[in-house]
CSV table of C-alpha atoms and ligand atoms in Angstrom, one decimal:
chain,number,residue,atom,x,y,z
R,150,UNK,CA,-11.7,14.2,27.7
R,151,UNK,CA,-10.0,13.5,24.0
R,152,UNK,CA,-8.9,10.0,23.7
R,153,UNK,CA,-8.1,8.7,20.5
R,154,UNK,CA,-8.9,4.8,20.7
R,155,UNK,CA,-10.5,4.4,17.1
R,156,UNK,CA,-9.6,6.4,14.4
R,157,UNK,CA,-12.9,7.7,13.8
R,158,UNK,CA,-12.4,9.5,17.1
R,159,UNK,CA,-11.1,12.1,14.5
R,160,UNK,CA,-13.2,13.5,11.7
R,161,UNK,CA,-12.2,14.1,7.8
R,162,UNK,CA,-11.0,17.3,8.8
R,163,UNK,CA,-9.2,16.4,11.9
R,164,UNK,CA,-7.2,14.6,10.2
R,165,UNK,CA,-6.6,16.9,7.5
R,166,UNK,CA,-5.5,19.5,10.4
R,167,UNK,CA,-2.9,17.0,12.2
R,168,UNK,CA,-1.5,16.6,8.3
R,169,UNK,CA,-1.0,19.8,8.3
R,170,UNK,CA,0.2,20.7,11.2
R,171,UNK,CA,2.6,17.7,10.9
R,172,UNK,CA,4.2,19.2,7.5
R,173,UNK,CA,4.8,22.3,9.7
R,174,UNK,CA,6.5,20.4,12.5
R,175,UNK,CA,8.7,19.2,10.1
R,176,UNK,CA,9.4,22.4,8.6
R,177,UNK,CA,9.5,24.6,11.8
R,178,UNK,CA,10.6,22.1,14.1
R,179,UNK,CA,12.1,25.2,16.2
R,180,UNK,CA,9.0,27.0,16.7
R,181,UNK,CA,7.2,23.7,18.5
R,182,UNK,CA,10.4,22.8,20.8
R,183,UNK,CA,9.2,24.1,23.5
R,184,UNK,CA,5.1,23.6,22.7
R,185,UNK,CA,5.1,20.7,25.8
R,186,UNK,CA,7.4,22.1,28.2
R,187,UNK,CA,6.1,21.1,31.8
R,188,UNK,CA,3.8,18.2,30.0
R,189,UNK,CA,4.5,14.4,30.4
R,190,UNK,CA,3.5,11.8,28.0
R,191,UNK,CA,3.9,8.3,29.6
R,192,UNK,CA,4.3,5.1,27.5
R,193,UNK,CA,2.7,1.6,28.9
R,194,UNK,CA,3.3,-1.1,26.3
R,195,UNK,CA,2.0,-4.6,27.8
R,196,UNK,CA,3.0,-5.8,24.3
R,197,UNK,CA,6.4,-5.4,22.4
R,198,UNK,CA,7.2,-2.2,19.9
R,199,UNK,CA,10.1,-0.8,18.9
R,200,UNK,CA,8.6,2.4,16.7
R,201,UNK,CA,5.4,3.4,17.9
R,202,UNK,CA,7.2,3.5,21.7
R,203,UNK,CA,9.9,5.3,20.5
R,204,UNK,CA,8.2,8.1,18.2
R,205,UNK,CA,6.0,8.7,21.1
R,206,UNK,CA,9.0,9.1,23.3
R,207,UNK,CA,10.8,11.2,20.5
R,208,UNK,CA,8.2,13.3,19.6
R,209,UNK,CA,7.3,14.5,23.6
R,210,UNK,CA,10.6,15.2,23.9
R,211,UNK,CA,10.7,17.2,20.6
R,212,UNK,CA,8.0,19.1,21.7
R,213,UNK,CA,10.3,20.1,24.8
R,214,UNK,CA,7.5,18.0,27.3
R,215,UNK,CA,9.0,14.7,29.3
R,216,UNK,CA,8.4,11.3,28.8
R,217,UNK,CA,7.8,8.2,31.1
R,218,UNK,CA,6.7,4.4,31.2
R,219,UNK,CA,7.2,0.6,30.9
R,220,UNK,CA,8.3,-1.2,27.8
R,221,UNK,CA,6.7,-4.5,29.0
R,222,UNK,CA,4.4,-6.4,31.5
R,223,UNK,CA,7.0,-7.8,33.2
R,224,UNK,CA,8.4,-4.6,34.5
R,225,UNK,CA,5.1,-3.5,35.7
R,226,UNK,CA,2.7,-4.4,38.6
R,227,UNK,CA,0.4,-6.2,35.8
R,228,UNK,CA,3.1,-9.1,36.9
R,229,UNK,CA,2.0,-8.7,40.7
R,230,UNK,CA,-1.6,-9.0,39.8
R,231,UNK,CA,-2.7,-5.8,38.9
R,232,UNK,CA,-5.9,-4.8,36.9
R,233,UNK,CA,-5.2,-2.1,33.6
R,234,UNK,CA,-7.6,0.1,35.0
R,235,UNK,CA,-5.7,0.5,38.4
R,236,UNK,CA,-2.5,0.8,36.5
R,237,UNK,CA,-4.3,3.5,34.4
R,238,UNK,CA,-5.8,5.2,36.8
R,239,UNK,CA,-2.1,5.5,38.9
R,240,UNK,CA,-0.3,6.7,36.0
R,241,UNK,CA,-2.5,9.4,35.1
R,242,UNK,CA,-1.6,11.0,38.6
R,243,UNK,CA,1.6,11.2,37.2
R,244,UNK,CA,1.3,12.0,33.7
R,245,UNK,CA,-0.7,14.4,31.3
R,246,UNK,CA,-1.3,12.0,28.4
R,247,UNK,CA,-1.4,8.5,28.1
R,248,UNK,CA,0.1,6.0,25.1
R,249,UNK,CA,-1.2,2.5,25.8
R,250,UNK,CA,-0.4,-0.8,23.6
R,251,UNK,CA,-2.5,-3.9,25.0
R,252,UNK,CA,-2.7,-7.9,23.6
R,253,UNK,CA,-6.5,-7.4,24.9
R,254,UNK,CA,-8.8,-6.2,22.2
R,255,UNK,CA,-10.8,-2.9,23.6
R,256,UNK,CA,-8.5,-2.3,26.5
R,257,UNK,CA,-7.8,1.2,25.9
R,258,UNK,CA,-11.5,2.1,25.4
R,259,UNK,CA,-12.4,0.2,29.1
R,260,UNK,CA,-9.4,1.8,30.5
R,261,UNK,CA,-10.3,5.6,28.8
R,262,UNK,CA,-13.3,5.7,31.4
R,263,UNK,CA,-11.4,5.7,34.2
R,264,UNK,CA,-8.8,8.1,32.9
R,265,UNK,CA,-8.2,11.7,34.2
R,266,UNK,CA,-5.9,12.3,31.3
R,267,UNK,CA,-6.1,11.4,27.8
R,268,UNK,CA,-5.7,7.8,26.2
R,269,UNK,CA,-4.1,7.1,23.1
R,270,UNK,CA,-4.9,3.7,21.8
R,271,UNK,CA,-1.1,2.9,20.4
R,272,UNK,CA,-2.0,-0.8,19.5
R,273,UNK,CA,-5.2,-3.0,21.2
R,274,UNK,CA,-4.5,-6.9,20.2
R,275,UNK,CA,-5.6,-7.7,16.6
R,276,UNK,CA,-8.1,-4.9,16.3
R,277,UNK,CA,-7.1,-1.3,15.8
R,278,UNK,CA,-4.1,0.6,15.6
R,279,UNK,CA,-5.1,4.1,15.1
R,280,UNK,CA,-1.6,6.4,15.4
R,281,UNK,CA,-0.2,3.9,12.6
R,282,UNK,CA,-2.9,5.0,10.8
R,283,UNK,CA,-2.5,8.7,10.7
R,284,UNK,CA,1.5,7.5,10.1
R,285,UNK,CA,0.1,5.7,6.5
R,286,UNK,CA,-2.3,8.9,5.6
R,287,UNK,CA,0.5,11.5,6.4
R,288,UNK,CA,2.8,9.2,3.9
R,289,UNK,CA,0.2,8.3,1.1
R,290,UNK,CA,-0.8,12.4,1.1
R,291,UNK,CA,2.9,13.6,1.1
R,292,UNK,CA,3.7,10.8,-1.7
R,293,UNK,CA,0.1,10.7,-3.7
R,294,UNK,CA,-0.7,14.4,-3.0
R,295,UNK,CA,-3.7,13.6,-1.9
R,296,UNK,CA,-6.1,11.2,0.0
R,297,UNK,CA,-9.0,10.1,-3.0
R,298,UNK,CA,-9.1,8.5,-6.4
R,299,UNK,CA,-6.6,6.1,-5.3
R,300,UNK,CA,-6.3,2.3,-6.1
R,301,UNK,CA,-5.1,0.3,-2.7
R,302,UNK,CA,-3.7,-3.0,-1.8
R,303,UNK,CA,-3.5,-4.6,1.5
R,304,UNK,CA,-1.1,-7.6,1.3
R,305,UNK,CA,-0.9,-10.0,4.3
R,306,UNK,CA,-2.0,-10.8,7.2
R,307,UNK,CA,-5.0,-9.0,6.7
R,308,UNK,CA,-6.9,-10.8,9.9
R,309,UNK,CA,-5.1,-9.9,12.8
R,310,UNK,CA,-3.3,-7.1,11.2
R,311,UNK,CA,-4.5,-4.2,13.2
R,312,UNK,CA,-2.9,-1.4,11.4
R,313,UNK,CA,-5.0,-2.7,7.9
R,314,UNK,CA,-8.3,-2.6,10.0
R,315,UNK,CA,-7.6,1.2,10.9
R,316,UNK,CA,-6.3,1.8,7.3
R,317,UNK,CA,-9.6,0.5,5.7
R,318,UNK,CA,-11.6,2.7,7.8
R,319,UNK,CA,-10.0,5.2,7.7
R,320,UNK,CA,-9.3,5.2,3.8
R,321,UNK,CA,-13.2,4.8,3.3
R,322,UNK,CA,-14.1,8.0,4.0
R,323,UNK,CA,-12.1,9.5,1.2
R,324,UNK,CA,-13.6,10.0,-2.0
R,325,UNK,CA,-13.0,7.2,-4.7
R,326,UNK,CA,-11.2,4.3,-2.9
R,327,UNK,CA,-10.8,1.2,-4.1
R,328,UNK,CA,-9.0,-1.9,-2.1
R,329,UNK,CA,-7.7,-5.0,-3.8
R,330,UNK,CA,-7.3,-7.2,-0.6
R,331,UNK,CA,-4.2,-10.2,-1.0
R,332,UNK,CA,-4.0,-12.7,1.6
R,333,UNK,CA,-3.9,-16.1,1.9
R,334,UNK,CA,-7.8,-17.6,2.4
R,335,UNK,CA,-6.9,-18.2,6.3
R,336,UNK,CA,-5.9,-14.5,6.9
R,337,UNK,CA,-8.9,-12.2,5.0
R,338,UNK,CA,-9.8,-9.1,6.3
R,339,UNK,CA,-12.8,-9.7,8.9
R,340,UNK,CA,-16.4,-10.3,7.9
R,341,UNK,CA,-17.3,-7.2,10.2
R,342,UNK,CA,-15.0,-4.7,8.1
R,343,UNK,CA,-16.5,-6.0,4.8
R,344,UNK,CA,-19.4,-5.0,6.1
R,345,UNK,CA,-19.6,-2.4,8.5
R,346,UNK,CA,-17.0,-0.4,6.7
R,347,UNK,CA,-16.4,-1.2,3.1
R,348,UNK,CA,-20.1,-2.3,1.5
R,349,UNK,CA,-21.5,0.3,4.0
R,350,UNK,CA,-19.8,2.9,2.6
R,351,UNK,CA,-20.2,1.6,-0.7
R,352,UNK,CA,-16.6,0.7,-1.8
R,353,UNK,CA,-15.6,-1.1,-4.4
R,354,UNK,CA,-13.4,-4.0,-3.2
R,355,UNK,CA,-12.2,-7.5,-4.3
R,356,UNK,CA,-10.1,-10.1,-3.0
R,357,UNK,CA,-7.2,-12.3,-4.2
R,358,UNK,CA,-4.2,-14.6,-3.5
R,359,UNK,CA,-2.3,-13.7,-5.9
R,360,UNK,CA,0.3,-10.4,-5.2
R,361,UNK,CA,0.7,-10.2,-8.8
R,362,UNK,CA,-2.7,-10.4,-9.9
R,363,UNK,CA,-3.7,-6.7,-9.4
R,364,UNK,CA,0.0,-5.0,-9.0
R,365,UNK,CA,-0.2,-2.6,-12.4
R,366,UNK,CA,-3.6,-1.2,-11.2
R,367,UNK,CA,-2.0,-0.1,-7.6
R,368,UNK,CA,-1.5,3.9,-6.7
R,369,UNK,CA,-0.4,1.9,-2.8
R,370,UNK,CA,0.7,-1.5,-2.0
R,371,UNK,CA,0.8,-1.7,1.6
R,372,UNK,CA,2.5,-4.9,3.1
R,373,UNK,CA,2.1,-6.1,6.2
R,374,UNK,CA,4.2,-9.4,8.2
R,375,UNK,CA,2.0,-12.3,9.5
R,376,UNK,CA,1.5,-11.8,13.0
R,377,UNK,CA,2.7,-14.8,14.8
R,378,UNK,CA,1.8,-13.8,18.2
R,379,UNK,CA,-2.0,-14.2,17.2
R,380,UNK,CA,-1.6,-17.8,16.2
R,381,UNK,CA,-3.2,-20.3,17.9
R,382,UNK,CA,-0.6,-23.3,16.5
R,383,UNK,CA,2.7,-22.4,15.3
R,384,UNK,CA,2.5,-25.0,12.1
R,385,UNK,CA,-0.5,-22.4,10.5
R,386,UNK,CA,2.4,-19.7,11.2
R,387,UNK,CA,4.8,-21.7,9.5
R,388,UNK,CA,2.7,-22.4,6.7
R,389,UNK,CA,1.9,-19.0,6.2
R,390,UNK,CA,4.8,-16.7,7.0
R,391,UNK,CA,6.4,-16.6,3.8
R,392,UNK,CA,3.2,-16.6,1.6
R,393,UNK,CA,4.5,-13.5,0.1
R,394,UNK,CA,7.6,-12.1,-0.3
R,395,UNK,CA,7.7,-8.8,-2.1
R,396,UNK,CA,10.8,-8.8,-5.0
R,397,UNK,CA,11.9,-6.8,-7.8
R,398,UNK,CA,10.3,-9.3,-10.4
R,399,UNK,CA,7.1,-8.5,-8.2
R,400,UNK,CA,7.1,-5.2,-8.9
R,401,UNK,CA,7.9,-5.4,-12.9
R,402,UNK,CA,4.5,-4.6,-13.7
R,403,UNK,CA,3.7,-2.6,-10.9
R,404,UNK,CA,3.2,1.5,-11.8
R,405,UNK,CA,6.7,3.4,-12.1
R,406,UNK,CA,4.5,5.9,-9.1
R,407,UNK,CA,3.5,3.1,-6.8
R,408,UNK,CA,4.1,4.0,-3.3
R,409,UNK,CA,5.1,1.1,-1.4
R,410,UNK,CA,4.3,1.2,2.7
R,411,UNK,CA,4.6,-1.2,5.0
R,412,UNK,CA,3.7,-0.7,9.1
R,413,UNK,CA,7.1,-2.1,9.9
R,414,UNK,CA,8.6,-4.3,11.8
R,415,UNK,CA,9.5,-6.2,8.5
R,416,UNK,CA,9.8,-10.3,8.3
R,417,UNK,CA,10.4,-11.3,4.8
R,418,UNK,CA,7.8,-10.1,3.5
R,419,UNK,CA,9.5,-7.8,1.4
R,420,UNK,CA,13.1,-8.5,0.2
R,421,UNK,CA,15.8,-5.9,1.1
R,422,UNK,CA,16.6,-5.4,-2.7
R,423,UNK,CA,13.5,-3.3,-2.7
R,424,UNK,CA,14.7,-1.0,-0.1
R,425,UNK,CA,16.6,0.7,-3.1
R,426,UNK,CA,13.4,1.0,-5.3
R,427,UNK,CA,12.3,4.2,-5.1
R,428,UNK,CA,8.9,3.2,-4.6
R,429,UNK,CA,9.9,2.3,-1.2
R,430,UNK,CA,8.5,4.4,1.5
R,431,UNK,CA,8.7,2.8,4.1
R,432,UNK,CA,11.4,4.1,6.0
R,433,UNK,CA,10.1,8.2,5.2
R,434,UNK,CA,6.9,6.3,6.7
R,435,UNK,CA,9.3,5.5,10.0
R,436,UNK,CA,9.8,9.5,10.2
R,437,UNK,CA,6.4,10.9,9.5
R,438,UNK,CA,5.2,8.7,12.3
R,439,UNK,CA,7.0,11.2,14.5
R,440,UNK,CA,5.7,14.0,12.9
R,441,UNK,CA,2.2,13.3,13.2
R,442,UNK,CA,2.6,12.0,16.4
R,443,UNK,CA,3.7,15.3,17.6
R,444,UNK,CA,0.4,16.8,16.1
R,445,UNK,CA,-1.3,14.4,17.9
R,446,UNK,CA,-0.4,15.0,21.2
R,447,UNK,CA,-0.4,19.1,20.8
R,448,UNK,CA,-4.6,18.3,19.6
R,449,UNK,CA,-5.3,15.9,22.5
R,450,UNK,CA,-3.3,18.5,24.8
R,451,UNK,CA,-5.3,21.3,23.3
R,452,UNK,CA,-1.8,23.1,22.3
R,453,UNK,CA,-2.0,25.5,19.8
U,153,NCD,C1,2.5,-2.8,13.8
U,153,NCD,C2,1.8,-3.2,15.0
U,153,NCD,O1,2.3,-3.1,16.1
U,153,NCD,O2,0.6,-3.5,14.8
U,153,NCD,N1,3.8,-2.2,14.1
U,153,NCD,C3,3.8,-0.8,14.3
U,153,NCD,O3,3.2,-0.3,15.2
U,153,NCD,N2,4.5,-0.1,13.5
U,153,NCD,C4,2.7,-3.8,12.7
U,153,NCD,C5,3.2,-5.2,13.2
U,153,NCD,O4,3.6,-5.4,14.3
U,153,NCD,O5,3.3,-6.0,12.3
């Protein structure tokens, strides 16, 4: 079965494929409209979303399939009592692909096993978050022209943000990466990524607190909101929500082709006057999510 719960379920040239055939989705959006018709994807989000949800939803129906689900917990038997894996293992007697976001860290790899259709891991607590991920490669290789030789930073909550801990992985199989990693000392990236991703693959990566530090040696600057609903005590979420807030002055020194991305949704960590920057690319980021969702699901559906 093809799941896709980490985002090395997909090799170098996977992903190169899916970028491609995203570019020609969004080119040829006619000749895929009917690529899915008879297929159902079905959405179950035991955790809050606004645009991975949706893009799923959008790009199943762009493909001409059908979409079904729940948009929380609440609405489903989980509230009775039930177990993820019985939940699971109903739903894929009534769909052909599954997109599952879960607070528990692992869920959609325990729940793949007892899957009769394929899993897409569309968020798993603060761990991974592997469709975001192929959202942020589709965007850096449409902006950069290409995935190498590029100069990184990861701003925020770089702990529990899951989308970074795809983004690093995935980024360290490209030729020439380097990551300067901003955060406040309470939210660093994870000891196990430091070392069972970056110095294994030999990267070259530092650390700092400071935003501005590093900005005029970025090619990326990818920001990311604390994530409060991994807090233990609302005072450390307090104390740390506004550590950085992105603003023109920020950016003075920054390179005039800086791409700046951002997972989305947005706090304050970056203030609406940049939205006008054309360095902003966050909301083209928004659309190619759809895009390369839609490649996604036509691979894991074994579509051609
Ligand atoms: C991210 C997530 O859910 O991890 N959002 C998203 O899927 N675009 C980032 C976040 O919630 O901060």
């Amino acid at each position: 079965m093809n799941h896709l719960i980490d985002i090395t379920d997909l090799n170098v040239e996977e992903i190169d494929d899916l970028i491609k055939t995203a570019k020609d989705i969004m080119k040829n959006k006619e000749k895929y409209s009917e690529k899915c018709k008879s297929k159902i994807l079905a959405t179950l989000f035991f955790e809050p979303s606004t645009r991975t949800r949706l893009s799923f939803e959008s790009a199943m129906l762009g493909l001409g399939g059908q979409v079904l689900g729940f948009s929380s917990a609440a609405s489903s038997s989980t509230a009775k009592g039930e177990s993820v894996s019985d939940t699971i293992r109903t739903v894929s007697c009534y769909s052909d692909i599954i997109a599952m976001r879960h607070p528990k860290e692992g869920a959609p790899m325990v729940v793949s096993e007892k899957s009769r259709v394929p899993i897409i891991n569309a968020g798993d607590g603060g761990h991974n978050h592997p469709t975001q991920t192929l959202t942020d490669l589709l965007t850096i290789a449409s902006e950069k022209g290409k995935l190498d030789n590029l100069t990184i930073g990861l701003c925020g909550d770089l702990k529990f943000g899951r989308t970074v801990h795809s983004l690093i992985t995935a980024m360290s199989r490209y030729k020439n990466i380097k990551f300067i990693l901003i955060s406040p000392n309470e939210l660093k990236v994870p000891d196990y990524i430091k070392t069972e991703v970056l110095d294994k693959n030999n990267i070259e990566w530092c650390e700092t607190q400071d935003i501005e530090e590093y900005i005029d040696k970025l090619d990326v600057l990818y920001m990311t909101r604390v994530q409060r609903e991994r807090f233990f005590n609302e005072a450390d979420y307090i104390r740390l929500k506004d550590y950085y807030i992105l603003n023109k002055q920020k950016l003075e020194n920054a390179k005039k082709d800086l791409s700046i991305l951002h997972p989305l949704p947005r706090v304050n960590e970056i203030s609406v006057e940049v939205d006008s920057d054309p360095r902003a690319c966050y909301f083209k980021q928004v659309e190619n999510g759809k895009y390369i969702r839609m490649a996604l699901i036509l691979k894991l559906l074994e579509i051609e």
